[in-house]
Backbone as CSV, one residue per row, in Angstrom:
resi,resn,N_x,N_y,N_z,CA_x,CA_y,CA_z,C_x,C_y,C_z
1,MET,99.838,92.446,85.830,99.302,93.378,84.963,99.594,94.810,85.460
2,THR,100.277,95.616,84.663,100.760,96.849,85.149,99.770,97.991,84.784
3,HIS,99.758,99.083,85.537,98.991,100.223,85.217,99.823,101.519,85.623
4,SER,99.331,102.609,85.195,99.996,103.858,85.472,99.045,104.797,86.087
5,TRP,99.573,105.872,86.746,98.764,106.884,87.434,98.884,108.269,86.746
6,ASP,97.898,109.081,86.838,97.806,110.412,86.242,97.705,111.355,87.419
7,PRO,98.798,112.024,87.708,98.797,112.998,88.853,97.720,114.046,88.820
8,GLN,97.537,114.628,87.616,96.492,115.745,87.411,95.066,115.140,87.775
9,HIS,94.755,114.008,87.226,93.445,113.377,87.423,93.258,113.033,88.889
10,TYR,94.320,112.498,89.495,94.260,112.169,90.945,93.965,113.373,91.849
11,LEU,94.481,114.500,91.411,94.285,115.716,92.267,92.988,116.457,92.008
12,THR,92.100,115.817,91.209,90.789,116.477,90.972,90.008,116.656,92.285
13,TYR,90.150,115.730,93.190,89.508,115.887,94.536,90.592,115.904,95.605
14,ALA,91.557,116.774,95.408,92.752,116.869,96.300,92.361,117.144,97.702
15,ASP,91.415,118.001,97.993,90.983,118.275,99.359,90.397,117.109,100.087
16,GLU,89.558,116.358,99.374,88.818,115.262,99.955,89.882,114.129,100.098
17,ARG,90.848,113.867,99.237,91.814,112.873,99.393,92.845,113.246,100.452
18,GLY,93.089,114.489,100.620,94.065,115.044,101.560,93.755,115.073,102.949
19,ARG,92.393,115.158,103.282,91.888,115.332,104.651,92.338,114.096,105.529
20,PRO,92.203,112.869,105.046,92.682,111.717,105.938,94.181,111.806,106.244
21,PHE,95.005,112.309,105.400,96.387,112.430,105.707,96.628,113.418,106.813
22,VAL,95.933,114.519,106.779,96.007,115.519,107.806,95.621,115.006,109.150
23,GLU,94.592,114.234,109.196,94.122,113.594,110.393,95.023,112.492,110.954
24,LEU,95.548,111.759,110.053,96.545,110.715,110.392,97.809,111.413,111.035
25,LEU,98.313,112.370,110.319,99.551,113.021,110.816,99.292,113.716,112.158
26,GLY,98.064,114.135,112.367,97.764,114.883,113.635,97.870,113.969,114.837
27,ARG,97.834,112.659,114.646,97.921,111.640,115.740,99.370,111.169,115.970
28,VAL,100.289,111.617,115.155,101.692,111.263,115.376,102.276,112.178,116.394
29,GLY,102.790,111.552,117.452,103.271,112.376,118.613,104.702,112.772,118.535
30,ALA,105.424,112.569,117.393,106.812,112.945,117.318,107.014,114.402,117.472
31,GLU,107.997,114.813,118.318,108.186,116.245,118.550,109.291,116.836,117.618
32,ALA,110.368,116.112,117.487,111.514,116.660,116.684,112.122,115.528,115.908
33,PRO,111.526,114.904,115.049,112.086,113.802,114.225,113.236,114.241,113.383
34,ARG,114.190,113.420,113.194,115.297,113.738,112.264,114.978,113.346,110.859
35,THR,114.282,112.207,110.727,114.004,111.695,109.367,112.496,111.307,109.290
36,VAL,111.866,111.695,108.235,110.551,111.379,107.939,110.411,110.784,106.539
37,VAL,109.748,109.638,106.299,109.671,109.025,104.956,108.207,108.858,104.701
38,ASP,107.715,109.326,103.542,106.368,109.058,103.128,106.377,107.983,102.011
39,LEU,105.868,106.827,102.287,105.831,105.670,101.331,104.518,105.782,100.480
40,GLY,104.709,105.956,99.257,103.614,106.172,98.341,103.221,107.620,98.316
41,CYS,104.130,108.490,98.098,103.837,109.955,98.216,103.055,110.592,97.147
42,GLY,102.783,109.798,96.037,102.016,110.342,94.936,102.580,111.641,94.443
43,PRO,101.750,112.646,94.134,102.249,113.889,93.493,102.955,114.816,94.524
44,GLY,103.092,114.373,95.782,103.875,115.171,96.729,103.161,116.264,97.434
45,ASN,101.927,116.538,97.057,101.223,117.672,97.726,101.113,117.488,99.240
46,LEU,100.913,116.209,99.646,100.741,115.936,101.045,102.078,115.733,101.820
47,THR,103.078,115.305,101.068,104.402,115.138,101.689,104.987,116.484,102.133
48,ALA,104.416,117.492,101.606,104.900,118.883,101.961,104.402,119.171,103.436
49,LEU,103.358,118.564,103.924,102.789,118.849,105.212,103.785,118.422,106.356
50,PRO,104.365,117.181,106.393,105.330,116.914,107.425,106.535,117.813,107.302
51,ALA,106.868,118.220,106.125,108.051,119.126,106.001,107.760,120.485,106.644
52,GLN,106.464,120.866,106.590,106.071,122.123,107.239,106.008,121.963,108.772
53,ARG,105.522,120.817,109.158,105.362,120.610,110.705,106.723,120.392,111.337
54,TRP,107.640,119.714,110.684,108.938,119.435,111.201,110.020,120.102,110.317
55,PRO,110.186,121.336,110.253,111.054,122.006,109.339,112.529,121.574,109.427
56,ASP,112.920,121.031,110.589,114.349,120.663,110.726,114.585,119.223,110.351
57,ALA,113.529,118.485,109.953,113.636,117.102,109.608,114.011,116.902,108.152
58,GLU,114.683,115.767,107.882,114.937,115.385,106.482,113.641,114.591,106.104
59,VAL,112.874,115.114,105.154,111.672,114.598,104.705,111.842,114.041,103.298
60,ARG,111.506,112.726,103.124,111.631,112.160,101.854,110.356,111.450,101.468
61,GLY,110.140,111.448,100.099,108.897,110.711,99.552,109.399,109.595,98.631
62,LEU,108.635,108.486,98.626,108.901,107.430,97.715,107.682,107.031,96.987
63,ASP,107.734,106.765,95.705,106.572,106.296,94.956,107.062,105.488,93.768
64,SER,106.316,104.461,93.396,106.694,103.587,92.299,106.291,104.149,90.909
65,SER,105.452,105.193,90.929,104.978,105.736,89.661,105.932,106.822,89.170
66,ALA,106.412,106.674,87.934,107.309,107.664,87.403,106.570,109.066,87.197
67,ALA,105.280,108.952,86.844,104.527,110.183,86.618,104.308,110.917,87.942
68,MET,104.056,110.178,88.964,103.849,110.821,90.313,105.172,111.436,90.775
69,VAL,106.250,110.743,90.687,107.574,111.213,91.105,107.920,112.508,90.333
70,GLU,107.695,112.413,89.026,107.976,113.644,88.212,107.139,114.805,88.674
71,ALA,105.881,114.695,88.983,105.002,115.708,89.490,105.466,116.217,90.779
72,ALA,105.882,115.352,91.723,106.255,115.710,93.038,107.579,116.512,93.016
73,ARG,108.570,116.052,92.162,109.817,116.775,92.052,109.592,118.189,91.436
74,ARG,108.613,118.286,90.568,108.317,119.594,89.992,107.612,120.486,90.972
75,ASP,106.626,119.988,91.645,105.768,120.809,92.460,106.137,121.015,93.918
76,VAL,107.007,120.080,94.433,107.475,120.173,95.825,108.939,119.979,95.773
77,PRO,109.635,121.007,95.228,111.177,120.824,95.011,111.882,120.784,96.322
78,HIS,111.379,121.234,97.436,112.109,121.237,98.704,112.062,119.870,99.421
79,VAL,111.302,118.912,98.883,111.260,117.606,99.434,111.947,116.576,98.457
80,GLU,112.842,115.799,98.943,113.454,114.728,98.155,112.517,113.655,97.840
81,VAL,112.419,113.309,96.552,111.427,112.283,96.169,112.203,111.273,95.316
82,GLU,112.017,110.046,95.634,112.706,108.904,94.975,111.690,107.900,94.328
83,ARG,112.037,107.418,93.141,111.134,106.412,92.594,111.576,105.058,93.092
84,ALA,110.731,104.346,93.811,111.065,103.126,94.438,109.790,102.331,94.826
85,ASP,109.867,101.004,94.560,108.797,100.176,94.994,108.903,99.931,96.536
86,LEU,107.751,99.966,97.232,107.752,99.870,98.652,108.460,98.635,99.144
87,ARG,108.149,97.504,98.472,108.703,96.239,98.924,110.186,96.197,98.668
88,GLU,110.610,96.714,97.577,112.038,96.757,97.274,112.823,97.698,98.257
89,TRP,112.144,98.718,98.656,112.769,99.732,99.622,112.940,99.016,100.945
90,LEU,111.932,98.189,101.361,112.039,97.503,102.610,113.164,96.452,102.533
91,ALA,113.232,95.713,101.414,114.170,94.635,101.265,115.599,95.177,101.260
92,ALA,115.755,96.412,100.744,117.120,97.030,100.672,117.698,97.354,102.023
93,GLY,116.829,97.539,103.015,117.282,97.968,104.309,117.778,99.344,104.308
94,GLY,118.573,99.738,105.401,119.042,101.097,105.501,118.801,101.709,106.887
95,ALA,119.119,102.971,106.915,119.045,103.638,108.272,117.569,103.688,108.787
96,SER,117.478,103.745,110.081,116.129,103.764,110.697,115.484,105.137,110.466
97,VAL,114.174,105.114,110.501,113.359,106.333,110.185,112.572,106.730,111.517
98,ASP,112.619,107.978,111.835,111.889,108.375,113.021,110.355,108.387,112.791
99,VAL,109.875,108.816,111.593,108.435,108.779,111.330,108.329,108.147,109.899
100,LEU,107.518,107.073,109.883,107.322,106.417,108.574,105.752,106.409,108.294
101,VAL,105.368,107.100,107.206,104.013,107.375,106.935,103.688,106.634,105.637
102,SER,102.575,106.004,105.563,102.005,105.459,104.376,100.539,105.743,104.250
103,ASN,100.153,106.662,103.330,98.794,107.117,103.174,98.175,106.649,101.871
104,ALA,97.105,105.799,102.037,96.349,105.386,100.823,97.302,104.660,99.794
105,THR,98.174,103.796,100.323,99.089,103.069,99.476,99.045,101.580,99.744
106,LEU,99.099,101.124,100.928,99.200,99.757,101.244,98.019,98.899,100.660
107,GLN,96.909,99.555,100.419,95.806,98.752,99.845,96.088,98.175,98.476
108,TRP,97.108,98.749,97.846,97.547,98.240,96.519,98.572,97.169,96.584
109,VAL,99.063,96.833,97.833,100.114,95.879,98.054,99.496,94.523,98.528
110,PRO,99.465,93.525,97.664,98.857,92.267,98.155,99.617,91.716,99.286
111,GLY,98.800,91.231,100.310,99.508,90.681,101.477,100.221,91.680,102.364
112,HIS,99.783,92.951,102.300,100.554,93.964,103.010,100.588,93.804,104.563
113,LEU,99.615,92.974,105.033,99.687,92.752,106.536,100.952,92.051,106.893
114,ASP,101.432,91.283,106.021,102.704,90.526,106.248,103.912,91.463,106.278
115,LEU,103.740,92.628,105.752,104.845,93.630,105.671,105.012,94.432,106.893
116,LEU,104.036,94.374,107.785,104.077,95.211,109.007,105.311,95.050,109.846
117,PRO,105.793,93.801,110.066,106.985,93.604,110.835,108.214,94.362,110.183
118,ALA,108.242,94.267,108.826,109.395,94.936,108.175,109.265,96.466,108.185
119,LEU,108.009,96.903,108.137,107.771,98.391,108.211,108.195,98.909,109.604
120,LEU,107.758,98.201,110.649,108.151,98.581,111.971,109.624,98.448,112.238
121,GLU,110.212,97.501,111.589,111.703,97.238,111.705,112.441,98.451,111.189
122,ARG,111.888,99.203,110.193,112.627,100.356,109.661,112.467,101.568,110.526
123,VAL,111.534,101.517,111.537,111.324,102.612,112.455,112.334,102.582,113.569
124,ALA,112.835,103.733,113.878,113.807,103.838,115.066,113.102,103.566,116.359
125,PRO,113.835,103.094,117.387,113.213,102.902,118.691,112.523,104.171,119.134
126,GLY,111.334,104.103,119.611,110.581,105.277,120.047,109.939,106.092,118.893
127,GLY,110.195,105.566,117.631,109.656,106.276,116.481,108.225,105.857,116.131
128,TRP,107.768,106.333,115.082,106.315,106.278,114.770,106.056,105.655,113.345
129,LEU,105.077,104.773,113.218,104.572,104.235,111.970,103.102,104.674,111.863
130,ALA,102.768,105.322,110.833,101.405,105.798,110.653,100.945,105.351,109.215
131,LEU,99.760,104.748,109.220,99.204,104.327,107.907,97.705,104.600,107.848
132,GLN,97.248,104.815,106.633,95.840,104.989,106.363,95.515,104.259,105.104
133,VAL,94.424,103.416,105.114,94.036,102.729,103.908,92.507,102.885,103.753
134,PRO,92.031,102.983,102.523,90.638,102.933,102.245,89.999,101.578,102.684
135,ALA,88.784,101.628,103.102,88.069,100.394,103.472,86.640,100.460,103.015
136,ASN,86.435,100.940,101.799,85.062,101.166,101.308,84.748,100.214,100.201
137,PHE,85.389,98.953,100.165,85.285,98.202,98.961,83.969,97.425,98.807
138,ASP,83.098,97.592,99.792,81.727,96.989,99.615,80.769,97.991,99.231
139,GLU,81.204,99.293,98.929,80.345,100.342,98.382,80.092,100.154,96.918
140,PRO,78.995,100.698,96.442,78.738,100.602,94.937,79.819,101.196,94.092
141,SER,80.642,102.159,94.532,81.686,102.687,93.743,82.684,101.559,93.407
142,HIS,82.763,100.526,94.164,83.648,99.383,93.866,82.958,98.187,93.365
143,THR,81.794,97.895,93.969,81.092,96.636,93.608,80.569,96.707,92.171
144,ILE,80.146,97.874,91.749,79.690,98.046,90.398,80.750,97.838,89.430
145,ARG,81.908,98.372,89.674,83.076,98.125,88.713,83.377,96.618,88.654
146,ALA,83.418,95.985,89.841,83.714,94.513,89.893,82.742,93.740,89.097
147,GLU,81.457,94.013,89.223,80.399,93.287,88.551,80.496,93.443,87.004
148,LEU,80.655,94.679,86.615,80.796,94.974,85.163,82.075,94.284,84.599
149,ALA,83.149,94.403,85.351,84.444,93.836,84.821,84.312,92.321,84.634
150,ALA,83.411,91.686,85.393,83.276,90.185,85.373,82.374,89.737,84.258
151,GLU,81.723,90.628,83.603,80.812,90.278,82.514,81.565,89.639,81.325
152,PRO,80.996,88.734,80.630,81.743,88.013,79.516,82.464,88.915,78.587
153,ALA,81.892,90.065,78.182,82.548,90.913,77.242,83.870,91.482,77.707
154,TYR,84.104,91.518,79.053,85.258,92.173,79.585,86.231,91.274,80.420
155,ALA,85.637,90.117,80.900,86.356,89.339,81.868,87.655,88.830,81.394
156,ALA,87.855,88.522,80.152,89.152,87.997,79.656,90.215,89.052,79.791
157,HIS,89.822,90.323,79.771,90.832,91.370,79.815,91.096,91.893,81.271
158,THR,90.084,91.758,82.039,90.198,92.307,83.412,90.587,91.289,84.481
159,GLN,90.573,90.030,84.108,91.011,88.960,85.031,92.418,89.235,85.489
160,GLY,92.654,89.258,86.820,93.983,89.457,87.423,94.323,90.907,87.522
161,VAL,93.452,91.865,87.159,93.780,93.256,87.300,93.965,93.602,88.746
162,ALA,94.791,94.614,89.035,95.048,95.093,90.390,93.739,95.653,90.953
163,VAL,93.405,95.207,92.169,92.326,95.779,92.890,92.761,96.034,94.353
164,PRO,92.301,97.099,94.983,92.695,97.422,96.326,91.975,96.554,97.360
165,ALA,92.627,96.353,98.525,92.093,95.564,99.671,92.740,96.056,100.921
166,SER,91.993,95.899,102.001,92.513,96.318,103.320,91.792,95.537,104.353
167,HIS,92.175,95.863,105.656,91.641,95.096,106.808,90.976,96.082,107.784
168,ASP,90.256,95.524,108.771,89.625,96.298,109.870,90.716,96.868,110.779
169,PRO,90.362,97.981,111.461,91.339,98.512,112.403,91.857,97.605,113.426
170,ALA,90.990,96.682,113.978,91.380,95.751,114.974,92.493,94.758,114.482
171,THR,92.442,94.442,113.205,93.440,93.549,112.648,94.800,94.187,112.644
172,TYR,94.893,95.431,112.221,96.136,96.116,112.213,96.644,96.355,113.661
173,LEU,95.705,96.739,114.545,96.046,96.949,115.957,96.667,95.681,116.555
174,ASP,96.040,94.496,116.306,96.482,93.334,116.947,97.856,92.972,116.340
175,ALA,98.061,93.105,115.072,99.326,92.689,114.402,100.507,93.552,114.998
176,LEU,100.246,94.815,115.107,101.307,95.743,115.559,101.572,95.641,117.039
177,ALA,100.484,95.397,117.856,100.661,95.249,119.277,101.440,93.926,119.569
178,ARG,101.258,92.928,118.776,102.065,91.704,118.927,103.554,91.945,118.675
179,LEU,103.831,93.046,117.964,105.247,93.348,117.685,105.775,94.290,118.705
180,GLY,104.993,94.557,119.774,105.396,95.351,120.888,105.163,96.870,120.778
181,ALA,104.460,97.274,119.738,104.152,98.681,119.559,102.984,99.081,120.387
182,ARG,102.881,100.427,120.641,101.769,101.003,121.310,100.861,101.582,120.122
183,VAL,99.669,101.087,120.055,98.882,101.316,118.805,97.640,102.129,119.062
184,ASP,97.348,103.025,118.219,96.063,103.813,118.196,95.478,103.515,116.779
185,ALA,94.264,102.858,116.785,93.651,102.480,115.475,92.215,102.911,115.522
186,TRP,91.703,103.400,114.428,90.312,103.826,114.291,89.852,103.870,112.882
187,GLU,88.605,104.104,112.676,88.036,104.268,111.348,87.129,105.433,111.271
188,THR,87.049,106.040,110.093,86.120,107.176,109.844,85.490,106.966,108.563
189,THR,84.172,107.242,108.496,83.386,107.250,107.230,83.124,108.706,106.876
190,TYR,83.791,109.135,105.810,83.558,110.508,105.272,82.341,110.458,104.391
191,LEU,81.625,111.586,104.391,80.546,111.789,103.433,80.938,112.919,102.506
192,HIS,81.585,112.530,101.417,82.065,113.526,100.424,80.970,113.977,99.581
193,VAL,80.663,115.304,99.560,79.658,115.890,98.707,80.344,116.367,97.343
194,LEU,80.010,115.646,96.343,80.633,115.848,95.007,79.678,116.577,94.095
195,THR,80.279,117.377,93.184,79.390,118.093,92.239,80.029,117.829,90.840
196,GLY,79.329,118.230,89.790,79.822,118.118,88.505,79.143,116.956,87.782
197,ASP,79.584,116.676,86.516,78.996,115.532,85.713,79.707,114.282,86.093
198,ASP,78.909,113.311,86.421,79.373,112.011,86.800,80.582,111.997,87.843
199,PRO,80.364,112.673,88.926,81.448,112.896,89.838,82.024,111.608,90.472
200,VAL,81.199,110.624,90.694,81.684,109.341,91.273,82.622,108.597,90.243
201,PHE,82.204,108.663,89.007,83.100,108.106,87.995,84.375,108.862,87.869
202,GLU,84.377,110.166,87.972,85.625,110.935,87.981,86.454,110.547,89.182
203,TRP,85.884,110.306,90.319,86.660,109.873,91.480,87.340,108.513,91.263
204,VAL,86.449,107.536,90.924,87.005,106.113,90.823,87.946,105.959,89.644
205,SER,87.711,106.690,88.555,88.590,106.481,87.391,89.949,106.990,87.602
206,ALA,90.160,107.805,88.659,91.530,108.205,88.961,92.254,107.291,89.947
207,THR,91.449,106.338,90.569,92.014,105.541,91.605,91.637,104.077,91.451
208,GLY,90.590,103.566,92.183,90.258,102.234,92.209,89.900,101.524,90.883
209,ALA,89.284,102.278,89.999,88.897,101.741,88.689,89.966,101.877,87.587
210,ARG,90.946,102.670,87.885,91.981,102.993,86.837,92.658,101.726,86.263
211,PRO,93.080,100.783,87.129,93.710,99.592,86.557,92.803,98.846,85.600
212,THR,91.530,98.757,85.994,90.537,98.016,85.130,90.398,98.727,83.857
213,LEU,90.269,100.046,83.910,90.009,100.774,82.654,91.239,100.636,81.736
214,GLN,92.473,100.645,82.305,93.635,100.578,81.492,93.862,99.145,80.863
215,ALA,93.301,98.131,81.565,93.438,96.785,81.064,92.576,96.494,79.840
216,LEU,91.590,97.352,79.558,90.699,97.075,78.402,91.237,97.590,77.160
217,PRO,91.093,96.809,76.026,91.489,97.315,74.747,90.738,98.552,74.333
218,ASP,91.265,99.298,73.374,90.633,100.620,72.969,89.193,100.452,72.469
219,ASP,88.964,99.293,71.800,87.572,99.137,71.262,86.534,98.789,72.270
220,LEU,86.997,98.306,73.462,85.981,97.979,74.517,85.883,99.051,75.577
221,ARG,86.942,99.845,75.766,86.974,100.719,76.849,85.775,101.802,76.756
222,PRO,85.472,102.365,75.706,84.459,103.404,75.707,83.053,102.801,76.201
223,GLY,82.817,101.601,75.690,81.501,101.046,76.090,81.408,100.640,77.578
224,PHE,82.598,100.230,78.079,82.721,99.894,79.495,82.526,101.172,80.398
225,GLU,83.210,102.251,79.955,83.140,103.511,80.646,81.617,104.073,80.630
226,ALA,80.996,103.935,79.514,79.612,104.500,79.366,78.738,103.779,80.328
227,GLU,78.892,102.402,80.388,78.017,101.638,81.221,78.343,101.797,82.695
228,LEU,79.672,101.974,82.950,80.009,102.297,84.416,79.439,103.601,84.824
229,ARG,79.571,104.593,83.972,78.964,105.881,84.304,77.481,105.773,84.611
230,ARG,76.762,105.074,83.717,75.345,104.937,83.836,74.946,104.250,85.166
231,ARG,75.619,103.156,85.552,75.328,102.406,86.761,75.689,103.221,87.969
232,LEU,76.784,103.997,87.904,77.144,104.816,89.007,76.129,105.986,89.213
233,ARG,75.596,106.550,88.144,74.648,107.587,88.253,73.380,107.062,88.939
234,ALA,73.031,105.865,88.584,71.766,105.244,89.207,71.986,104.928,90.659
235,ALA,73.225,104.625,91.060,73.526,104.312,92.457,73.735,105.485,93.373
236,TYR,74.209,106.585,92.744,74.517,107.817,93.488,73.645,108.995,92.912
237,VAL,72.423,108.931,93.379,71.460,109.978,92.915,71.638,111.298,93.713
238,PRO,71.815,112.406,93.023,71.976,113.678,93.728,70.865,113.983,94.698
239,GLY,71.275,114.505,95.862,70.316,114.948,96.903,70.368,116.469,97.004
240,PRO,69.827,116.974,98.105,69.766,118.460,98.221,71.228,119.064,98.263
241,ALA,72.225,118.258,98.804,73.607,118.818,98.863,74.432,118.484,97.658
242,GLY,73.919,117.561,96.826,74.702,117.087,95.654,74.862,115.547,95.793
243,VAL,75.798,115.006,95.117,76.107,113.560,95.163,76.948,113.286,96.401
244,VAL,76.466,112.306,97.235,77.187,112.007,98.407,77.865,110.689,98.241
245,LEU,79.199,110.636,98.457,80.005,109.501,98.369,80.498,109.132,99.735
246,ALA,79.967,108.010,100.263,80.384,107.509,101.581,81.672,106.813,101.402
247,PHE,82.679,107.201,102.215,84.051,106.615,102.080,84.591,106.328,103.392
248,ARG,84.697,105.036,103.702,85.198,104.546,104.912,86.771,104.403,104.817
249,ARG,87.482,104.875,105.819,88.904,104.786,105.875,89.396,104.206,107.246
250,VAL,90.476,103.521,107.247,91.085,102.957,108.433,92.422,103.639,108.694
251,PHE,92.623,104.009,109.973,93.836,104.718,110.446,94.505,103.905,111.492
252,VAL,95.831,103.898,111.406,96.630,103.256,112.467,97.933,104.017,112.708
253,VAL,98.115,104.359,113.940,99.393,105.047,114.352,99.980,104.230,115.492
254,ALA,101.232,103.767,115.209,101.907,102.896,116.121,103.242,103.493,116.565
255,GLN,103.519,103.517,117.850,104.768,103.986,118.331,105.621,102.796,118.780
256,LYS,106.814,102.667,118.193,107.658,101.552,118.437,108.315,101.729,119.885
257,ALA,108.484,100.607,120.535,109.068,100.595,121.856,110.469,101.308,121.855
258,GLY,110.732,102.066,122.866,111.924,102.762,122.938,113.153,101.875,123.145
259,ALA,114.374,102.478,123.006,115.616,101.702,123.121,115.729,101.220,124.579
């Protein structure tokens, strides 16, 4: 079941979504890489950061979404962006990369743990693989969507829809260490303070809930959205600071063994 992405909607919380990328990149110890590839670059706003950090490097972004690639090419013209599926890019092979980054992308790739050897294989000796994946799937922002989507009125349409999934830091660390890499893995739970009407719905409808919403027919979607909004409001009651969205993320930075 296919779905599409909306760059403008995705960028509604650009600062909150961008912070993990900044912290991930900060742990990459490359000094003067020649090539940097951002797998799942989205609208390209974050791919511009490694280009700023390493101005002499060839920085490229890849994304499977035509809309995201179009936005990246328009808004970040100094970075080369290619439309490509991550798995197809790996299978095609090619020159080694000094820094390979994947930010909030692998959670959408089923069985992505099995891709780690291929990802590390594309990294040059002594180079770096850095990835970040959400790990908040037991939070109401996800469980409420799943419960509602499983109800009889919607289940026939949402069965098999894409849902994100990831692993604990120790799982990634173990897998990459077994491949001979030196690994730094950790997790962080952000407390995002959101404002506006139905802010948690606005967040999830741009990302985790989007495939589910797109899978519904036009006559069912409004009712689903209304009920999802209602349940999310009940789960995320505003406090003194506003609505607080707890968001756990997993980070992994691995340096491949040198030549």
